[in-house]
Amino acid sequence: MNINELYEKFKEKFEANNGECYRVGRIAEISELLINILSSKNCKNISLYESPLSRTAGLVTELIGAGLEVHTDDLLHNTKTDDVGITEVNWGIAELGTLVQIAPEVDNRLCSTLVPIHVALLKTENLIPDLDSMLDVIDNLPQIPGFVGFITGPSRSSDIERILEIGVHGPKQVIAILVDE
Amino acid sequence: MASELKKEIDSALQNNILRGALERFSQAYPVARDKAYQGLDFEELRNKVQEVKTYAADHIDEMIDQFEKNATARGAKVFRAANAKEANDYVRKLAKEKNVKKVVKSKSMASEEIMLNEALREDGAEVQETDLGEFIIALAGHTPSHMVLPAIHLTKEQVADLFTNYTSEKNDPIIAKLVGTAREVMRQKFIEADLGISGANIAVAETGTLIMLTNEGNGRLTSTIPSTQVFIVGIEKFVPKFKDASYILKTLPRNGTGQNITTYVSMYTGVNEAYLPDGTKGPKDIHIIILDNGRREILQDEKFKQMFNCVRCAACLNVCPAFQLVGGHVYGGHAYTGGIGTLLTAFLTSEDTAQKVQNLCLQCGSCTEVCAGKLDIPGMILELRNRYGEKTGLPFTQKFALDVVANRRLFHSMLRIAAVAQKPLTKGTEYIRHLPLFLSGFTEGRSLPAIAKKPFRDIFPKIKQDVPSPKGTIAIYSGCLLDFVYPKIGESVVAALNEVGYKVVFPENQSCCGAPANYMGDGENYLKSAILNIHGLEAEKVDYVVSACPTCTLALKEYKQLFNDNPEMLKKAEELDAKVFDFSKLITMLGGLEKKGDDTPLKVTYHDSCHLRRKLGVYREPRKLLSDLPGVNFIEMDESNRCCGFAGSYSIKFPEISGPILERKLKNIFKTEADVVAVDCPGCLMQIAGGLEHRNSNIKVKHTAELLFDRRNV
């Protein structure tokens, strides 16, 4: 599969699991897209776990410039009340629509777990075709990281009358922004 | 069997909410599961699960040592707990040292097994179950009714009342809002907790990694916020290599809930970072308890060792006709329910409970078809039943009946007497509609066939066999039902075999196959039957042995398992196994039947007998034989391979369960609008025909052999 096919597969599966999926060509385009998404959802306060993509995109400056309140530290406190958490994830599994994060750092996990909306940034080139290839990649790292998390859409439960409800203890919405550059 | 179990069954059956929820789930589950497996080879996957888990079980000490070494090297503390007390004491001591006040838990069946919550509460800690279903049943004061869907027995109205009580705020019975309440309540608990406790689905020896699969996100929060974390991991959770997790990641969610993958798959290796009590960030204090608590005993028992291949997906519950009716509470354990639950309860929590609830197994084998670890759950339950039977003996009436059946002469003469004595009950028909007094359970919801005036063994010598130059000789094994209730099936079998060029003999010394004894846990009488029949059938003198009852066929084939220390008998039993076939299979093997006969239109549907389909793997053959009949319009019924509820003595022991299972079968039959239901098992025939007769239906039930005979020999 070429990168476009991988992306289409990922998007199809990610949306089938109640996620929202976007794609931009250049890093510089992330902030505009993100500001549009956040304003359409009426989000004001953001917990941001800084990463190479967020730094290159200058997200802190851009989001503050758009009138949003951005927190990059004291995240145990801030993720309790903020509307959105933003993190960069390491890979995506196309066949499952799954985001994969290496996140031994507690703030990385808080920004992707405790908040009602999680925005995940991901380089399109880091899409992996399937589960087995993904496990190979992790297995071939110098060591298995302290925490590896697979996230496939927002949290869910069918514990009451077997009716599927989205948004239990984890995020109610998960948004993936894939970046080609 | 204890009357408490009967009471539990009654109250479960009267719970319409539970019945409705379980029934809807039992219909939706297979569809969702099939869809999730599209494009994957389930057989191949479960062979791999079996392979890696069996390897781990065979090298358990190595697995634990490796895991401990690797997890410890990465900063986790590993403790090996031999029993519940050691595990609980470890956590209690840790909680005291850390001055723990508030504990959050994400689902861990191992912790329920050792009753860790109770132990911690005794020390004054607040322990919160955070899984939505677990939270609900904790508020209700119930035990789980399902291993994956613990609150499946409660309605949204009941949940709303529980939440209103708990929060002192009015909760409406709207599921989305109820989930919202749980979210708000739990967020506070997560944030305040100083200890997190969870289980793990997979433990990887070569890396010291624990893998957890969840959907709600409580597992992630439990392991993210508190600065101390305890994982409780049974010694059956190991796989050798990191990549081995693949097979479980592919089967567990698909089998459990019909999902391709759970929302969260979290992999923990050693320590990760946490906010410490002083507000700074630092390494989390991680404790991994590797729990034995009776598991080594399973491992040392050759017959039960395969339980280590279980991945706890609960698929065996989801497809079990008995579980689908009564749910988990009847299984009595506080953690494990259903087929696998019965086995786990026997070894890990309560032998007394297991001895009672093992009776609920129909031996239909549905669970073996979907099991991700390829466990023979009915086989193991039968072994339990036999061991309990040996240890405590069977109730007098059961034992007496089985002793009679095992005594060929006595049994046969009693049946001959009964054929005469039943007259007042049949009222001149072929059916007994009501039995008096304590026997009335037999005729609840179905009629019983009358005993034939002449048994097959008396009819056989008079059958004309016109086989000019026979290709060989086949011994017919009739079995009790065919001999004494349905002799015409026997005649039909002989006619078909004659037609394909074989002469049929009836070995006079054959006796009951022993299956009733075996399925009731009476190993002694089963062995007696085996010896009688091996000698009586003299397989060495014929080319094949034919039986038209799959349960008998299976018993004859399995005799060899009884003679591991008797080479002479083993040889004979193996010869019998090699030569015995069920009717449809044998006729097909011998070239099938020429197309001929009555071509008036006839709608025929087919019910698969559990033993024929799942134990003997025969299901294409009868369908082909029937479809090939001129004039026959063959229609598949829904759930054709679902048990009819007969299951031998089960329908007598549990008419209240057998009845509704039959009801569902009849509904599926009615939907086809067929004229005839074909079956290959006289037991199923008796059950289904009895049900139809009781409802005054015109639909006929016929053994495949008999239908072939009726349509072709006109």
mmCIF file of C-alpha atoms in Angstrom, chain B residues 392-625:
data_model
loop_
_atom_site.group_PDB
_atom_site.id
_atom_site.type_symbol
_atom_site.label_atom_id
_atom_site.label_comp_id
_atom_site.label_asym_id
_atom_site.label_seq_id
_atom_site.Cartn_x
_atom_site.Cartn_y
_atom_site.Cartn_z
ATOM 1 C CA THR B 392 -19.373 -38.725 46.483
ATOM 2 C CA GLY B 393 -21.447 -41.213 44.487
ATOM 3 C CA LEU B 394 -24.604 -40.534 42.505
ATOM 4 C CA PRO B 395 -28.058 -40.145 44.037
ATOM 5 C CA PHE B 396 -29.720 -43.537 44.576
ATOM 6 C CA THR B 397 -32.365 -43.285 41.853
ATOM 7 C CA GLN B 398 -29.828 -42.214 39.231
ATOM 8 C CA LYS B 399 -27.394 -44.922 40.224
ATOM 9 C CA PHE B 400 -30.174 -47.533 40.234
ATOM 10 C CA ALA B 401 -31.309 -46.511 36.754
ATOM 11 C CA LEU B 402 -27.776 -46.651 35.408
ATOM 12 C CA ASP B 403 -27.137 -50.025 37.020
ATOM 13 C CA VAL B 404 -30.241 -51.352 35.317
ATOM 14 C CA VAL B 405 -29.222 -49.952 31.932
ATOM 15 C CA ALA B 406 -25.772 -51.489 32.266
ATOM 16 C CA ASN B 407 -27.346 -54.879 32.904
ATOM 17 C CA ARG B 408 -28.398 -55.871 29.399
ATOM 18 C CA ARG B 409 -30.883 -58.647 30.244
ATOM 19 C CA LEU B 410 -32.565 -56.805 33.080
ATOM 20 C CA PHE B 411 -32.851 -53.568 31.090
ATOM 21 C CA HIS B 412 -34.257 -55.235 28.025
ATOM 22 C CA SER B 413 -36.828 -57.235 29.933
ATOM 23 C CA MET B 414 -37.908 -54.120 31.816
ATOM 24 C CA LEU B 415 -38.417 -52.300 28.529
ATOM 25 C CA ARG B 416 -40.497 -55.161 27.208
ATOM 26 C CA ILE B 417 -42.665 -55.004 30.299
ATOM 27 C CA ALA B 418 -42.943 -51.229 29.946
ATOM 28 C CA ALA B 419 -44.147 -51.573 26.359
ATOM 29 C CA VAL B 420 -47.194 -53.303 27.760
ATOM 30 C CA ALA B 421 -47.546 -51.311 30.964
ATOM 31 C CA GLN B 422 -47.586 -47.915 29.224
ATOM 32 C CA LYS B 423 -50.948 -48.506 27.578
ATOM 33 C CA PRO B 424 -53.013 -46.400 29.991
ATOM 34 C CA LEU B 425 -50.684 -43.460 29.302
ATOM 35 C CA THR B 426 -50.561 -43.540 25.512
ATOM 36 C CA LYS B 427 -54.326 -43.626 25.170
ATOM 37 C CA GLY B 428 -53.874 -45.588 21.974
ATOM 38 C CA THR B 429 -51.503 -43.063 20.295
ATOM 39 C CA GLU B 430 -47.759 -43.231 19.718
ATOM 40 C CA TYR B 431 -47.169 -40.600 22.387
ATOM 41 C CA ILE B 432 -47.295 -40.177 26.131
ATOM 42 C CA ARG B 433 -48.504 -36.635 26.800
ATOM 43 C CA HIS B 434 -48.533 -36.573 30.571
ATOM 44 C CA LEU B 435 -46.711 -38.569 33.168
ATOM 45 C CA PRO B 436 -48.011 -38.622 36.718
ATOM 46 C CA LEU B 437 -46.388 -37.198 39.870
ATOM 47 C CA PHE B 438 -42.642 -36.723 40.068
ATOM 48 C CA LEU B 439 -42.155 -37.915 36.519
ATOM 49 C CA SER B 440 -44.208 -35.027 35.134
ATOM 50 C CA GLY B 441 -41.009 -33.108 34.365
ATOM 51 C CA PHE B 442 -40.441 -35.540 31.489
ATOM 52 C CA THR B 443 -43.588 -34.405 29.728
ATOM 53 C CA GLU B 444 -43.468 -30.695 30.479
ATOM 54 C CA GLY B 445 -43.654 -28.902 27.137
ATOM 55 C CA ARG B 446 -43.174 -32.048 25.084
ATOM 56 C CA SER B 447 -44.729 -35.463 24.658
ATOM 57 C CA LEU B 448 -42.783 -38.669 25.061
ATOM 58 C CA PRO B 449 -42.812 -41.364 22.419
ATOM 59 C CA ALA B 450 -44.299 -44.672 23.451
ATOM 60 C CA ILE B 451 -42.069 -47.749 23.627
ATOM 61 C CA ALA B 452 -42.354 -49.779 20.431
ATOM 62 C CA LYS B 453 -44.451 -52.930 20.528
ATOM 63 C CA LYS B 454 -41.604 -54.914 19.064
ATOM 64 C CA PRO B 455 -37.970 -53.927 19.556
ATOM 65 C CA PHE B 456 -35.643 -53.731 16.567
ATOM 66 C CA ARG B 457 -33.702 -56.785 17.738
ATOM 67 C CA ASP B 458 -36.879 -58.893 17.301
ATOM 68 C CA ILE B 459 -37.694 -57.327 13.931
ATOM 69 C CA PHE B 460 -34.190 -57.657 12.482
ATOM 70 C CA PRO B 461 -34.169 -61.466 11.808
ATOM 71 C CA LYS B 462 -37.311 -61.043 9.690
ATOM 72 C CA ILE B 463 -35.889 -58.313 7.444
ATOM 73 C CA LYS B 464 -35.311 -59.664 3.942
ATOM 74 C CA GLN B 465 -31.854 -58.686 2.783
ATOM 75 C CA ASP B 466 -31.616 -59.048 -0.958
ATOM 76 C CA VAL B 467 -27.884 -58.648 -1.624
ATOM 77 C CA PRO B 468 -26.856 -61.131 -4.335
ATOM 78 C CA SER B 469 -23.057 -60.708 -4.212
ATOM 79 C CA PRO B 470 -22.296 -58.630 -1.125
ATOM 80 C CA LYS B 471 -19.258 -56.320 -1.114
ATOM 81 C CA GLY B 472 -18.919 -56.992 2.592
ATOM 82 C CA THR B 473 -20.624 -57.176 5.956
ATOM 83 C CA ILE B 474 -21.690 -54.380 8.274
ATOM 84 C CA ALA B 475 -22.713 -54.831 11.897
ATOM 85 C CA ILE B 476 -25.546 -52.595 12.989
ATOM 86 C CA TYR B 477 -25.378 -51.108 16.473
ATOM 87 C CA SER B 478 -28.898 -50.053 17.374
ATOM 88 C CA GLY B 479 -28.596 -48.256 20.695
ATOM 89 C CA CYS B 480 -31.496 -48.102 23.141
ATOM 90 C CA LEU B 481 -33.724 -45.488 21.490
ATOM 91 C CA LEU B 482 -33.547 -47.052 18.062
ATOM 92 C CA ASP B 483 -33.986 -50.544 19.440
ATOM 93 C CA PHE B 484 -36.927 -49.894 21.719
ATOM 94 C CA VAL B 485 -38.566 -46.701 20.458
ATOM 95 C CA TYR B 486 -37.695 -46.179 16.800
ATOM 96 C CA PRO B 487 -37.150 -49.631 15.228
ATOM 97 C CA LYS B 488 -38.174 -48.260 11.836
ATOM 98 C CA ILE B 489 -34.981 -46.207 11.656
ATOM 99 C CA GLY B 490 -33.079 -49.473 11.991
ATOM 100 C CA GLU B 491 -35.011 -51.045 9.138
ATOM 101 C CA SER B 492 -34.299 -47.996 6.961
ATOM 102 C CA VAL B 493 -30.584 -48.176 7.708
ATOM 103 C CA VAL B 494 -30.484 -51.837 6.721
ATOM 104 C CA ALA B 495 -32.329 -51.123 3.442
ATOM 105 C CA ALA B 496 -29.925 -48.328 2.478
ATOM 106 C CA LEU B 497 -26.836 -50.425 3.254
ATOM 107 C CA ASN B 498 -28.250 -53.360 1.300
ATOM 108 C CA GLU B 499 -28.760 -51.024 -1.640
ATOM 109 C CA VAL B 500 -25.066 -50.040 -1.687
ATOM 110 C CA GLY B 501 -24.157 -53.729 -1.675
ATOM 111 C CA TYR B 502 -23.546 -54.681 1.944
ATOM 112 C CA LYS B 503 -25.110 -57.362 4.077
ATOM 113 C CA VAL B 504 -26.054 -56.277 7.602
ATOM 114 C CA VAL B 505 -25.778 -58.353 10.768
ATOM 115 C CA PHE B 506 -27.168 -57.636 14.221
ATOM 116 C CA PRO B 507 -24.721 -58.776 16.922
ATOM 117 C CA GLU B 508 -27.046 -60.091 19.637
ATOM 118 C CA ASN B 509 -24.785 -59.296 22.585
ATOM 119 C CA GLN B 510 -24.707 -55.546 22.063
ATOM 120 C CA SER B 511 -25.851 -53.425 24.959
ATOM 121 C CA CYS B 512 -26.434 -49.790 25.960
ATOM 122 C CA CYS B 513 -23.453 -47.724 24.746
ATOM 123 C CA GLY B 514 -22.866 -46.343 28.254
ATOM 124 C CA ALA B 515 -23.212 -42.681 27.273
ATOM 125 C CA PRO B 516 -25.945 -42.035 29.872
ATOM 126 C CA ALA B 517 -23.644 -43.355 32.595
ATOM 127 C CA ASN B 518 -20.699 -41.371 31.252
ATOM 128 C CA TYR B 519 -22.622 -38.094 31.025
ATOM 129 C CA MET B 520 -23.999 -38.552 34.529
ATOM 130 C CA GLY B 521 -20.581 -39.160 36.026
ATOM 131 C CA ASP B 522 -20.832 -42.920 36.506
ATOM 132 C CA GLY B 523 -17.505 -44.123 35.152
ATOM 133 C CA GLU B 524 -17.964 -47.630 36.517
ATOM 134 C CA ASN B 525 -21.079 -48.428 34.481
ATOM 135 C CA TYR B 526 -19.612 -46.700 31.434
ATOM 136 C CA LEU B 527 -16.643 -49.068 31.603
ATOM 137 C CA LYS B 528 -18.999 -52.052 31.978
ATOM 138 C CA SER B 529 -20.866 -51.000 28.829
ATOM 139 C CA ALA B 530 -17.608 -50.544 26.956
ATOM 140 C CA ILE B 531 -16.431 -54.054 27.783
ATOM 141 C CA LEU B 532 -19.817 -55.589 26.909
ATOM 142 C CA ASN B 533 -19.982 -53.869 23.532
ATOM 143 C CA ILE B 534 -16.373 -54.377 22.502
ATOM 144 C CA HIS B 535 -16.875 -58.102 23.018
ATOM 145 C CA GLY B 536 -20.467 -58.048 21.774
ATOM 146 C CA LEU B 537 -19.934 -56.208 18.507
ATOM 147 C CA GLU B 538 -16.929 -58.268 17.386
ATOM 148 C CA ALA B 539 -15.696 -55.535 15.068
ATOM 149 C CA GLU B 540 -12.919 -57.821 13.847
ATOM 150 C CA LYS B 541 -15.503 -59.951 12.017
ATOM 151 C CA VAL B 542 -17.039 -57.163 9.908
ATOM 152 C CA ASP B 543 -15.996 -54.415 7.480
ATOM 153 C CA TYR B 544 -17.851 -51.632 9.245
ATOM 154 C CA VAL B 545 -20.075 -50.970 12.221
ATOM 155 C CA VAL B 546 -22.978 -48.608 11.599
ATOM 156 C CA SER B 547 -24.924 -46.651 14.167
ATOM 157 C CA ALA B 548 -27.786 -44.244 13.554
ATOM 158 C CA CYS B 549 -27.335 -42.419 16.857
ATOM 159 C CA PRO B 550 -24.347 -40.033 16.950
ATOM 160 C CA THR B 551 -24.121 -40.179 20.743
ATOM 161 C CA CYS B 552 -23.756 -43.970 20.552
ATOM 162 C CA THR B 553 -21.293 -43.655 17.654
ATOM 163 C CA LEU B 554 -19.187 -41.272 19.693
ATOM 164 C CA ALA B 555 -19.261 -43.527 22.747
ATOM 165 C CA LEU B 556 -18.178 -46.552 20.675
ATOM 166 C CA LYS B 557 -15.356 -44.501 19.166
ATOM 167 C CA GLU B 558 -14.186 -43.245 22.544
ATOM 168 C CA TYR B 559 -14.032 -46.581 24.372
ATOM 169 C CA LYS B 560 -10.355 -46.719 23.536
ATOM 170 C CA GLN B 561 -9.713 -43.958 26.080
ATOM 171 C CA LEU B 562 -10.670 -46.374 28.849
ATOM 172 C CA PHE B 563 -8.047 -49.011 28.158
ATOM 173 C CA ASN B 564 -4.703 -47.265 28.300
ATOM 174 C CA ASP B 565 -3.368 -49.937 30.644
ATOM 175 C CA ASN B 566 -4.929 -52.932 28.905
ATOM 176 C CA PRO B 567 -3.190 -53.484 25.533
ATOM 177 C CA GLU B 568 -5.480 -56.335 24.476
ATOM 178 C CA MET B 569 -8.704 -54.380 25.026
ATOM 179 C CA LEU B 570 -7.097 -51.238 23.651
ATOM 180 C CA LYS B 571 -6.394 -53.031 20.381
ATOM 181 C CA LYS B 572 -9.998 -54.185 20.098
ATOM 182 C CA ALA B 573 -11.306 -50.732 21.031
ATOM 183 C CA GLU B 574 -9.100 -49.145 18.397
ATOM 184 C CA GLU B 575 -10.413 -51.526 15.783
ATOM 185 C CA LEU B 576 -13.968 -50.620 16.766
ATOM 186 C CA ASP B 577 -13.110 -46.916 16.598
ATOM 187 C CA ALA B 578 -11.706 -47.340 13.100
ATOM 188 C CA LYS B 579 -14.739 -49.256 11.829
ATOM 189 C CA VAL B 580 -17.698 -47.472 13.381
ATOM 190 C CA PHE B 581 -19.446 -44.705 11.436
ATOM 191 C CA ASP B 582 -22.653 -42.805 11.707
ATOM 192 C CA PHE B 583 -25.285 -43.613 9.076
ATOM 193 C CA SER B 584 -25.031 -40.531 6.820
ATOM 194 C CA LYS B 585 -21.258 -40.624 6.852
ATOM 195 C CA LEU B 586 -21.050 -44.332 6.039
ATOM 196 C CA ILE B 587 -23.610 -44.229 3.218
ATOM 197 C CA THR B 588 -21.736 -41.292 1.691
ATOM 198 C CA MET B 589 -18.400 -43.106 2.044
ATOM 199 C CA LEU B 590 -19.858 -46.150 0.317
ATOM 200 C CA GLY B 591 -20.811 -44.113 -2.734
ATOM 201 C CA GLY B 592 -24.141 -42.589 -1.774
ATOM 202 C CA LEU B 593 -27.576 -43.506 -3.040
ATOM 203 C CA GLU B 594 -28.961 -43.464 -6.534
ATOM 204 C CA LYS B 595 -31.426 -40.605 -7.204
ATOM 205 C CA LYS B 596 -34.892 -42.085 -7.310
ATOM 206 C CA GLY B 597 -38.284 -42.128 -5.671
ATOM 207 C CA ASP B 598 -41.270 -39.962 -4.911
ATOM 208 C CA ASP B 599 -40.945 -36.534 -6.548
ATOM 209 C CA THR B 600 -43.950 -34.825 -4.999
ATOM 210 C CA PRO B 601 -42.790 -31.489 -3.579
ATOM 211 C CA LEU B 602 -41.623 -31.642 0.034
ATOM 212 C CA LYS B 603 -40.022 -28.889 2.091
ATOM 213 C CA VAL B 604 -37.315 -30.332 4.321
ATOM 214 C CA THR B 605 -35.173 -28.605 6.931
ATOM 215 C CA TYR B 606 -32.348 -30.111 8.957
ATOM 216 C CA HIS B 607 -31.330 -29.985 12.611
ATOM 217 C CA ASP B 608 -27.694 -30.776 13.436
ATOM 218 C CA SER B 609 -27.156 -33.059 16.375
ATOM 219 C CA CYS B 610 -24.463 -31.656 18.688
ATOM 220 C CA HIS B 611 -22.392 -34.817 18.707
ATOM 221 C CA LEU B 612 -22.658 -35.454 14.971
ATOM 222 C CA ARG B 613 -21.681 -31.955 13.975
ATOM 223 C CA ARG B 614 -19.164 -30.936 16.587
ATOM 224 C CA LYS B 615 -17.697 -34.232 17.755
ATOM 225 C CA LEU B 616 -17.849 -36.286 14.556
ATOM 226 C CA GLY B 617 -17.606 -33.358 12.120
ATOM 227 C CA VAL B 618 -20.497 -34.646 9.973
ATOM 228 C CA TYR B 619 -22.911 -32.047 8.592
ATOM 229 C CA ARG B 620 -22.414 -31.882 4.824
ATOM 230 C CA GLU B 621 -23.291 -35.555 4.255
ATOM 231 C CA PRO B 622 -26.902 -35.593 5.496
ATOM 232 C CA ARG B 623 -27.627 -32.295 3.742
ATOM 233 C CA LYS B 624 -26.347 -33.719 0.451
ATOM 234 C CA LEU B 625 -28.336 -36.953 0.867
#
